[in-house]
Short mmCIF file of C-alpha atoms in Angstrom, two decimals:
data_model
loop_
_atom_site.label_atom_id
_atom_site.label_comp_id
_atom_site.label_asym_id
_atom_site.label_seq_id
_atom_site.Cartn_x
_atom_site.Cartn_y
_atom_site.Cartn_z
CA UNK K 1 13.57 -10.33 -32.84
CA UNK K 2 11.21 -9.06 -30.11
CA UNK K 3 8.82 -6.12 -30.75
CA UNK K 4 8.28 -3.95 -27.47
CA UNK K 5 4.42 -2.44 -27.83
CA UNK K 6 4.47 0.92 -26.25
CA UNK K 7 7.70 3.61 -25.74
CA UNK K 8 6.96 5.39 -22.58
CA UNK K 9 8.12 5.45 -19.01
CA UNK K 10 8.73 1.75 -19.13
CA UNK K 11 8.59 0.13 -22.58
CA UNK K 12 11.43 2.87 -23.79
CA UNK K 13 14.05 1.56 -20.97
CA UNK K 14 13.49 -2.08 -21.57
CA UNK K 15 13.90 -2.00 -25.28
CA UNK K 16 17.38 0.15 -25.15
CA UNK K 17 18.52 -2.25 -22.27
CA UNK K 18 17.76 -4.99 -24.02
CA UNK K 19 19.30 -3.77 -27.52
CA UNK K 20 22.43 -2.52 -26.06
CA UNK K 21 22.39 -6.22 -24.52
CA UNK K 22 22.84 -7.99 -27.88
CA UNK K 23 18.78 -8.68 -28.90
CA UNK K 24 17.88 -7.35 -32.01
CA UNK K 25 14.78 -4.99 -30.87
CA UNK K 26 12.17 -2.91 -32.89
CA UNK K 27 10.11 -0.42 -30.63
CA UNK K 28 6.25 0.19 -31.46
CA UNK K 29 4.58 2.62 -30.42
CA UNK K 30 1.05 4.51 -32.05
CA UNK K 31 2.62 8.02 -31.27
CA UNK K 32 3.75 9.13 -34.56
CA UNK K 33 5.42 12.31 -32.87
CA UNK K 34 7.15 9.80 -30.31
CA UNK K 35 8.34 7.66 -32.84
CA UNK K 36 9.78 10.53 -35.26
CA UNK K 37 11.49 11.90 -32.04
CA UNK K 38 13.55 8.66 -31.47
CA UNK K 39 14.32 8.18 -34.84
CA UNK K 40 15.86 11.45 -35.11
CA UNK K 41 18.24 10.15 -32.22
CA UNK K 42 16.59 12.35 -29.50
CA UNK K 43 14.79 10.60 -25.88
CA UNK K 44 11.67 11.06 -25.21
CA UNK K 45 12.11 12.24 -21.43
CA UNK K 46 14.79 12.79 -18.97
CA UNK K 47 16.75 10.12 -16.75
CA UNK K 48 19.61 9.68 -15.42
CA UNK K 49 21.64 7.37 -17.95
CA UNK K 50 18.89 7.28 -20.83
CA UNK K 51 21.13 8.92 -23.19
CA UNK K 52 23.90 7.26 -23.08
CA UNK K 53 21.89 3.90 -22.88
CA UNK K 54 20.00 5.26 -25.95
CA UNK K 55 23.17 5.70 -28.13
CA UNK K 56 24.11 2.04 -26.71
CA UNK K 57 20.95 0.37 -28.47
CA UNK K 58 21.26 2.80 -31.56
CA UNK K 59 24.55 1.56 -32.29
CA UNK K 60 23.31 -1.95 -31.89
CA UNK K 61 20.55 -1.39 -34.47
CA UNK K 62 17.49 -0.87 -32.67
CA UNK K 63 14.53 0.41 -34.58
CA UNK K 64 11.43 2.42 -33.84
CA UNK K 65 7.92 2.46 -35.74
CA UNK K 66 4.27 2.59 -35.44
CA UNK K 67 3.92 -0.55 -37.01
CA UNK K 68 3.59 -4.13 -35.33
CA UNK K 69 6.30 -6.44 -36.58
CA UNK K 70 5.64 -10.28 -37.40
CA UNK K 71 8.12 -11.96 -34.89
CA UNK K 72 8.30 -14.54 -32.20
CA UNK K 73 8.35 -12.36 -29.31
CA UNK K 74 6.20 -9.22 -28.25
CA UNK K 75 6.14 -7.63 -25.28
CA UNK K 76 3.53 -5.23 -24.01
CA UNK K 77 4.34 -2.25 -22.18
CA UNK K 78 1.30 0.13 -21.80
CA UNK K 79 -0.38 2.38 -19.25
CA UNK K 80 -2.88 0.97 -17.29
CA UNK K 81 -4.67 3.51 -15.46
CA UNK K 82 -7.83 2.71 -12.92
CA UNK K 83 -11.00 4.06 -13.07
CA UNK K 84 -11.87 6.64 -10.25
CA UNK K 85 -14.93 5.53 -9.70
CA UNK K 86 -15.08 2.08 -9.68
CA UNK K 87 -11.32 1.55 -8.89
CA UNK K 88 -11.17 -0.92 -11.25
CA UNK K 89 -8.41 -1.42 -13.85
CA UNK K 90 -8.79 -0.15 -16.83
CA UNK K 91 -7.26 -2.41 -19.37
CA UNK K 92 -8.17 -0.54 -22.84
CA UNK K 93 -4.58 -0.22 -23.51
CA UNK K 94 -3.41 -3.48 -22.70
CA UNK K 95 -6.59 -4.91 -24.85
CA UNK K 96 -5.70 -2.43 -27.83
CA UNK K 97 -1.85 -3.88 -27.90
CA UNK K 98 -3.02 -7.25 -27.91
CA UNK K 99 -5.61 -7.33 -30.59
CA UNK K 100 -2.76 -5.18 -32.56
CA UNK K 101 -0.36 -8.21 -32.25
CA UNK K 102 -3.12 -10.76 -32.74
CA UNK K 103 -3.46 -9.39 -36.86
CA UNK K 104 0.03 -9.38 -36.92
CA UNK K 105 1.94 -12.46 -35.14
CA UNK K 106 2.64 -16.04 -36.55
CA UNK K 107 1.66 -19.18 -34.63
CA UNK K 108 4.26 -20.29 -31.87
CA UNK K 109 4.82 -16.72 -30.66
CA UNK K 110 5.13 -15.47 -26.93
CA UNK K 111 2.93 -12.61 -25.94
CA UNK K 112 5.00 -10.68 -22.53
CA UNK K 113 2.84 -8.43 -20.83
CA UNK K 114 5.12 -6.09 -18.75
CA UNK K 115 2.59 -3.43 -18.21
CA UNK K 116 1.18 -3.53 -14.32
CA UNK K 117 -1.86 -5.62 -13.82
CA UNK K 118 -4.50 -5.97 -11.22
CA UNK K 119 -4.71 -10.28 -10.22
CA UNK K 120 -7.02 -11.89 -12.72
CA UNK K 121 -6.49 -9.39 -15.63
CA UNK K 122 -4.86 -11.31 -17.91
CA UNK K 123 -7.64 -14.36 -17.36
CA UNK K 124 -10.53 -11.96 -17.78
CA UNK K 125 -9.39 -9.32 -20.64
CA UNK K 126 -6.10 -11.27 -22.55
CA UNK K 127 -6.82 -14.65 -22.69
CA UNK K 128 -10.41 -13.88 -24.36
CA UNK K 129 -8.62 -11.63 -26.86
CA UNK K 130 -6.40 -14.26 -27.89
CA UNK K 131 -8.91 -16.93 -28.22
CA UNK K 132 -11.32 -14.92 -30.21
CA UNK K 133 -8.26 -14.72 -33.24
CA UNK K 134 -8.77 -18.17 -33.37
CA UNK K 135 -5.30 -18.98 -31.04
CA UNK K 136 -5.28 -22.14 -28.45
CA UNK K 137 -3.12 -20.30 -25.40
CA UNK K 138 -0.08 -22.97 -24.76
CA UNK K 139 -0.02 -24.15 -28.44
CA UNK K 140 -0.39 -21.45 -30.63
CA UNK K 141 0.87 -18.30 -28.49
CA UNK K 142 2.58 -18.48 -24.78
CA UNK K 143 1.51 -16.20 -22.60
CA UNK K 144 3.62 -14.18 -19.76
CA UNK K 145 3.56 -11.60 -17.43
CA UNK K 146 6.68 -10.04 -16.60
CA UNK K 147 5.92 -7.33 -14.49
CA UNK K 148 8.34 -4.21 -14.60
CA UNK K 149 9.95 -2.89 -11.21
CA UNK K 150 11.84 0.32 -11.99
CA UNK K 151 11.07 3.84 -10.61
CA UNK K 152 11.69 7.16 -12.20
CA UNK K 153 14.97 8.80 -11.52
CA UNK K 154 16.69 5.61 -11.32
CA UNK K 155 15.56 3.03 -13.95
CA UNK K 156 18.80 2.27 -15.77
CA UNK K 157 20.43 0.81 -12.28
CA UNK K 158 17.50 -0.89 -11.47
CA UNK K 159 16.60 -2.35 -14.67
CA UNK K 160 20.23 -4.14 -14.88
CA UNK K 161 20.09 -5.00 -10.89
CA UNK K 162 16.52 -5.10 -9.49
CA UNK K 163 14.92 -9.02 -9.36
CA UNK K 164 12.39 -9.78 -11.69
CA UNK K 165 9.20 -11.59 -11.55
CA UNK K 166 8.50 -13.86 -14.83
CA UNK K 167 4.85 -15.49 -14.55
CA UNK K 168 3.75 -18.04 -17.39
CA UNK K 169 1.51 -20.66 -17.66
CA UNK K 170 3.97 -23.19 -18.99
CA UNK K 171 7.91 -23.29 -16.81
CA UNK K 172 9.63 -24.08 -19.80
CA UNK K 173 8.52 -20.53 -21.65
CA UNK K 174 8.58 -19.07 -18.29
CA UNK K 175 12.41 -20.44 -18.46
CA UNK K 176 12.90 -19.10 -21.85
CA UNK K 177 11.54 -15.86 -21.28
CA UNK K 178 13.80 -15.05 -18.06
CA UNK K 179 17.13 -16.20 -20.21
CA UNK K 180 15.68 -13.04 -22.22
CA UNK K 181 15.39 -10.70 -19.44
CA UNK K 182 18.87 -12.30 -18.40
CA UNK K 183 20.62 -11.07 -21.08
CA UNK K 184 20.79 -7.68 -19.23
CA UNK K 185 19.11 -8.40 -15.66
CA UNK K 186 21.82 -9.49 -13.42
CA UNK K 187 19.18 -9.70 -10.18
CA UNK K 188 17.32 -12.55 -9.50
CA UNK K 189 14.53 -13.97 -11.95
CA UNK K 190 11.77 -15.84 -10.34
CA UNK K 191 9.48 -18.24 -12.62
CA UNK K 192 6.18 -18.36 -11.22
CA UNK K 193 2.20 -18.19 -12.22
CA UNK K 194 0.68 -15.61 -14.20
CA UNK K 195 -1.66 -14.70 -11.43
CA UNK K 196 0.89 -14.35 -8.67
CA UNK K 197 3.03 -12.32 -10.81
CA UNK K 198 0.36 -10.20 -10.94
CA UNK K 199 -0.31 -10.10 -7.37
CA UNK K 200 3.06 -10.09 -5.84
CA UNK K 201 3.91 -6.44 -8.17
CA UNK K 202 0.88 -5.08 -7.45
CA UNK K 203 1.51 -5.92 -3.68
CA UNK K 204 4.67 -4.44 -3.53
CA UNK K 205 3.41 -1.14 -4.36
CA UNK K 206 0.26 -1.43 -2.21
CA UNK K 207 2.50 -2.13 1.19
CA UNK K 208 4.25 0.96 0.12
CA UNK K 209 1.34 2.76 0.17
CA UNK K 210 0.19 1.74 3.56
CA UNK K 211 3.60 2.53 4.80
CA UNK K 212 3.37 6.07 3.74
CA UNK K 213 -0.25 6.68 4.82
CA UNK K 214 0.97 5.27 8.14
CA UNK K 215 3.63 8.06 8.04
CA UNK K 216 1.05 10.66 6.96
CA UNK K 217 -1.17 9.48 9.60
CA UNK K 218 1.58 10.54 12.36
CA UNK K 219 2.53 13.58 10.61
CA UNK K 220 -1.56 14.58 11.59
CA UNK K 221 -1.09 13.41 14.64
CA UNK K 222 1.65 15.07 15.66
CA UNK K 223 0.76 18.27 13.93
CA UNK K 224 -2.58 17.86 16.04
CA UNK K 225 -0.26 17.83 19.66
CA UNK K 226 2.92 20.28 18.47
CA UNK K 227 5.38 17.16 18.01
CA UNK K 228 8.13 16.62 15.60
CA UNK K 229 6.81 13.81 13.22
CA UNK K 230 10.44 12.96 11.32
CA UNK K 231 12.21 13.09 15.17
CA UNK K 232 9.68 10.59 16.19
CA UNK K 233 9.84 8.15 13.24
CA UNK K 234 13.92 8.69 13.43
CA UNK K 235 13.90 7.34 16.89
CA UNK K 236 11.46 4.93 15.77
CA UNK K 237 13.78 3.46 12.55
CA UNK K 238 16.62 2.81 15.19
CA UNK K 239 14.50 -0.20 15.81
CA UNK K 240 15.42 -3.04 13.95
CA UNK K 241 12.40 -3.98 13.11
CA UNK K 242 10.80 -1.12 12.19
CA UNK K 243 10.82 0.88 8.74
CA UNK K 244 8.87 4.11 8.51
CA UNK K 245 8.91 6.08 5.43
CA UNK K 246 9.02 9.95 5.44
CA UNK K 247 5.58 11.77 5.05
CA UNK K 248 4.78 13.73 1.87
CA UNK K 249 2.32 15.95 0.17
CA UNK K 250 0.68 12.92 -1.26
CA UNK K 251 1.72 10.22 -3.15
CA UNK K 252 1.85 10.72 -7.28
CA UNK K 253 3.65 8.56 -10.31
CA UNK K 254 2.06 5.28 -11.93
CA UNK K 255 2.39 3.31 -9.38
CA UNK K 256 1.85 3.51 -5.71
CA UNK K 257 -0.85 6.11 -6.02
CA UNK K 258 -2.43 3.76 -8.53
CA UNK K 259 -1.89 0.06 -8.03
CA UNK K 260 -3.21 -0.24 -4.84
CA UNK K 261 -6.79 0.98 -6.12
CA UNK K 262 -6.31 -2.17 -8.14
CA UNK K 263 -7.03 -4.70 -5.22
CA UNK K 264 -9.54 -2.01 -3.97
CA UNK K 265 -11.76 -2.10 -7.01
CA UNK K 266 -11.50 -6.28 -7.09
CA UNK K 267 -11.39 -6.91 -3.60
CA UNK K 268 -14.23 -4.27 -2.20
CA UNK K 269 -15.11 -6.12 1.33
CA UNK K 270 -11.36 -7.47 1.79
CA UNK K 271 -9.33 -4.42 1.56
CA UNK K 272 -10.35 -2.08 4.35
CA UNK K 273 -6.76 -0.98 5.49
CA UNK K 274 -5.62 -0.35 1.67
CA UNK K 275 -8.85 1.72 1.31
CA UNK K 276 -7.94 3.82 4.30
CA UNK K 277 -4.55 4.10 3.68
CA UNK K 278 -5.47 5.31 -0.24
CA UNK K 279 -7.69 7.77 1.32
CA UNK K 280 -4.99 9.32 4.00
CA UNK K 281 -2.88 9.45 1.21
CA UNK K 282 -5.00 11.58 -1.43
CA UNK K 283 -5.64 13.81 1.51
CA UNK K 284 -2.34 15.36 1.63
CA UNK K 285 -2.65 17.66 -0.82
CA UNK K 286 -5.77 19.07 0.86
CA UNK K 287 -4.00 18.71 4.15
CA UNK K 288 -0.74 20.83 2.60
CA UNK K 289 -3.41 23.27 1.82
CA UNK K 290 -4.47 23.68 5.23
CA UNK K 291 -0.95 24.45 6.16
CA UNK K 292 -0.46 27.05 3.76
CA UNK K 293 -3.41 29.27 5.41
CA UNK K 294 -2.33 28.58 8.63
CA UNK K 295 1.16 29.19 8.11
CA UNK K 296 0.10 32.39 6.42
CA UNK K 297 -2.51 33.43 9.06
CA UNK K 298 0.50 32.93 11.58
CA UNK K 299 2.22 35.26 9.51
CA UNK K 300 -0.24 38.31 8.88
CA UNK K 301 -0.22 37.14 5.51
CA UNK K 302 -2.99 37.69 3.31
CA UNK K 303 -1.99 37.60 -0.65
CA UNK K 304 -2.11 33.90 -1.60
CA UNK K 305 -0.68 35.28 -5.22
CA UNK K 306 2.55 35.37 -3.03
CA UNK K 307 2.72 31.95 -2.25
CA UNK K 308 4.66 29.38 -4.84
CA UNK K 309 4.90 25.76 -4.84
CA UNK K 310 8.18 24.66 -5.76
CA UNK K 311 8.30 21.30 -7.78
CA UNK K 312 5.62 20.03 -10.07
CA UNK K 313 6.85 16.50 -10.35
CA UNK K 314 5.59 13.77 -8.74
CA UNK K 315 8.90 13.01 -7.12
CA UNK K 316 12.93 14.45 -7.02
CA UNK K 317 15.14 14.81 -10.22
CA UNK K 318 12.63 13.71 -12.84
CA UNK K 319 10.37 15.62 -15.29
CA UNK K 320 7.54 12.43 -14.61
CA UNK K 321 4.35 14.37 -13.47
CA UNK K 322 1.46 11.99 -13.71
CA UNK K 323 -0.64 11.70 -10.44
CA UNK K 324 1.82 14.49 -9.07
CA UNK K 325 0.96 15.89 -5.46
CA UNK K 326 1.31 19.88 -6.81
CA UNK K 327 -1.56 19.00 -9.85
CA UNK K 328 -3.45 17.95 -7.18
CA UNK K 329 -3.16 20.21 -4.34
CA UNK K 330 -3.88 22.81 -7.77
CA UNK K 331 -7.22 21.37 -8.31
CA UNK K 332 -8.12 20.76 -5.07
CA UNK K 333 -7.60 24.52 -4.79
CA UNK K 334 -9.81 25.46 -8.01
CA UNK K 335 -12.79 23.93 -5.93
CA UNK K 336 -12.37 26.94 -3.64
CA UNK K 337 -12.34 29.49 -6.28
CA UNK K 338 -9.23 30.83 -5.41
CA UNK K 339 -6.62 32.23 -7.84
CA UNK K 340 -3.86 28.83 -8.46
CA UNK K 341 -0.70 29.58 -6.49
CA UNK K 342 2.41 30.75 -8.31
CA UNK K 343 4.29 27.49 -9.84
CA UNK K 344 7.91 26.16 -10.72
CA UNK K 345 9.63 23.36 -11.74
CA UNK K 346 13.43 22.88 -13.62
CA UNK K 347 12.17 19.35 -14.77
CA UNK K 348 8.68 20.69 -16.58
CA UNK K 349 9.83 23.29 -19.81
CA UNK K 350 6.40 23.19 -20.69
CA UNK K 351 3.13 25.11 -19.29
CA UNK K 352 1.13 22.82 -17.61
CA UNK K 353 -0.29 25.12 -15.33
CA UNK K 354 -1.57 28.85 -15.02
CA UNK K 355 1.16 30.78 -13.12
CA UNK K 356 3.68 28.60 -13.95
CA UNK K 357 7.52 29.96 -14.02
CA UNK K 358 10.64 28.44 -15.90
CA UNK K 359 13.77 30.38 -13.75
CA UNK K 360 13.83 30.01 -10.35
CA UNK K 361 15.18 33.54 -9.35
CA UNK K 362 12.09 34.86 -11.35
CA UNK K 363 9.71 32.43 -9.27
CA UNK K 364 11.30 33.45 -6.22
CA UNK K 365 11.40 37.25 -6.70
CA UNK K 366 7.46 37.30 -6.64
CA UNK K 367 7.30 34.98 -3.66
CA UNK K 368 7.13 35.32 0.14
CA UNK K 369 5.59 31.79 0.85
CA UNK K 370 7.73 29.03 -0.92
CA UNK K 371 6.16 25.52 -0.07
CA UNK K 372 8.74 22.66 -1.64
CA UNK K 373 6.64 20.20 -2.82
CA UNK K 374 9.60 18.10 -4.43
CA UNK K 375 13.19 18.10 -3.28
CA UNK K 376 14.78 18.15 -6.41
CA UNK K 377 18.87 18.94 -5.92
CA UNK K 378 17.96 22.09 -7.57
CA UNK K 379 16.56 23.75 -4.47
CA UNK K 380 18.73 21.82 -2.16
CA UNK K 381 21.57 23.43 -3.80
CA UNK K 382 20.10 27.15 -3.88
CA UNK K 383 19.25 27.22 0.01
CA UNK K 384 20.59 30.32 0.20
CA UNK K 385 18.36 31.71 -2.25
CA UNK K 386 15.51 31.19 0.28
CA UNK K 387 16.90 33.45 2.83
CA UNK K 388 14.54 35.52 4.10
CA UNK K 389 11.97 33.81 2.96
CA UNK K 390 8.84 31.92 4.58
CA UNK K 391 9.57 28.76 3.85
CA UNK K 392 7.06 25.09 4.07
CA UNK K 393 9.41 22.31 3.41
CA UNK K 394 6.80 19.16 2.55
CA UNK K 395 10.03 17.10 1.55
CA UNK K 396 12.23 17.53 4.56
CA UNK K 397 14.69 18.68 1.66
CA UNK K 398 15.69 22.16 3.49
CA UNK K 399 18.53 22.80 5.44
CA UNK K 400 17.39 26.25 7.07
CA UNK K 401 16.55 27.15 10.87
CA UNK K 402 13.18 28.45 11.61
CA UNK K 403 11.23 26.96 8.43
CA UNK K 404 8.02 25.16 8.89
CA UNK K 405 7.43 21.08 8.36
CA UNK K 406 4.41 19.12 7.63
#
């Protein structure tokens, strides 16, 4: 049996993957709310597939609870967030899970930590933990890192076909842990380190990153001089070696607007380009901003309570807002004083926000300024509904003449 610590974005996926794969799964998590929720047979959040890959692993017994289970295999999926100031991970969760399954697990059982990691965490926070219950590391429990590489709006596809990074201190439980992520992973599974599994995810996030600040460098740039940033990079990307991702409002989620601070935080005097990059990238918002009032002063506009900003996700066709672009273009607003924009999103059924509408004709009826801050199909399919309109298109999601870019 293998206990999955933590039901959220990531843990939730990998435990009904797994189940519906033939392993006999029991899901932990301390949300008693969460946990109720499954166990009536309802998910926890929208994706594409979840439901039917929920019903999968419910009809192969899987089981949630907020207990910790006494079994052979536990694996750890929590958030790790950074902290802002420092930049430094912030491994309270990660700790808390592990001294959970330290009261809990028998000798001989293999500790997976899936959540993301900064290089060294596991050596300076989960090791010690370990130790301290009186465990040798390599006789008494194995330890792994298996480092998740889904996104949100496409996990089920990528969990069955994405490779997969399996880091453990001895190869033969490094072997025996990737037959377990084989019995649903048909990418490639690499058996490495601990610490370079923890470097290579947390890399491949951070030259994301770059990539987009690089793009959100030109779209300044070009903004600066009157040029058309996504003609430029088009021409560009007909190189063959060259790859330039669209520009954005910022960059939101779990992962590329927070790994990279990782290396940041650990690597101060080493990591001058990532530090940049973060910087260009958290700047968008601000810079989206400074559109709005010069699209508007373009306009003889002057009532900003007639401007909404479509989308409150951090990204298309999910209801996942963490770190999301709109939250923080809203708060860098608030530090003006200013009344927060009118916003709407089909993904969020909840108020998060002040001003925030749930029907779209609604939203748009006390509109003249719509800025789409996420190109959910939703709006792509309702073009016509911005006729007549002003229209900022942050996502390059619109198909109408005479609407303004980044």
């Amino acid at each position: 049996m293998v206990n999955v610590i933590g039901l959220g974005y990531i843990g939730l996926p990998t435990a009904l993957m797994m189940a519906s794969h033939g392993v006999e799964i029991v899901g932990t998590d301390y949300n008693a709310e969460l946990v109720a929720t499954l166990n009536a047979g309802h998910t926890t959040f929208k994706e594409a597939g979840l439901d039917e890959l929920f019903r999968a692993a419910l009809d192969s017994g899987i089981k949630f609870t907020t207990e910790y289970q006494v079994t052979d295999t536990y694996i750890v999926s929590v958030p790790t967030p950074y902290d802002k100031f420092s930049k430094k991970i912030d491994a309270c969760y990660v700790n808390a899970a592990v001294k959970d399954v330290m009261k809990v697990c028998p000798k001989g059982a293999t500790v997976v930590i899936e959540s993301t990691v900064s290089p060294g965490t596991i050596d300076r926070f989960v090791r010690p933990i370990i130790e301290e219950n009186g465990f040798v590391i390599g006789k008494d429990i194995n330890l792994v890192h298996a480092p998740e590489r889904i996104i949100p709006g496409n996990m089920v596809y990528e969990l069955l076909h994405n490779n997969r990074t399996i880091g453990a201190d001895d190869p033969a439980i490094g072997e025996k842990v990737k037959k377990l992520y084989a019995s649903f992973c048909a990418g490639e599974i690499v058996v490495t380190d601990i610490k370079t599994a923890e470097m290579t995810k947390v890399v491949e996030n951070t030259f994301r990153a770059v990539n987009i600040a690089f793009a959100n460098e030109l779209a300044k740039i070009c903004r600066h001089d009157g040029m058309d940033v996504y003609e430029i990079i088009k021409i560009c990307n007909m190189h063959p070696r060259v790859n330039i991702l669209q520009p954005g409002p910022g960059v939101g989620g779990h992962c590329i607007s927070v790994d990279p601070w990782f290396l940041v935080g650990d690597y101060p005097a080493l990591t001058k380009v990532i530090w940049e990059s973060m910087k260009v990238n958290d700047s968008m918002p601000e810079f989206v901003l400074e559109r709005i009032h010069d699209i508007m002063k373009e306009k003889g506009m002057t009532d900003l309570t007639r401007v909404g900003l479509y989308g409150l996700t951090y990204k298309e066709n999910v209801d996942d807002y963490r770190e999301s672009p709109t939250l923080q273009l809203l708060e860098c607003q608030e530090k003006h004083l200013a009344e927060p924009l009118k916003v709407y999103d089909p993904f969020i059924k909840k108020d998060l926000v002040k001003n925030q509408y749930h029907d779209l004709d609604k939203f748009l009826a006390d509109v003249d300024l719509v800025v789409i801050m996420v190109g959910h199909n939703e709006i792509k399919e309702n073009m016509d509904k911005l006729v007549g309109k002003v229209v900022l298109d942050t996502r390059k999601a619109c198909s109408l003449p005479g609407i303004y870019r980044l």
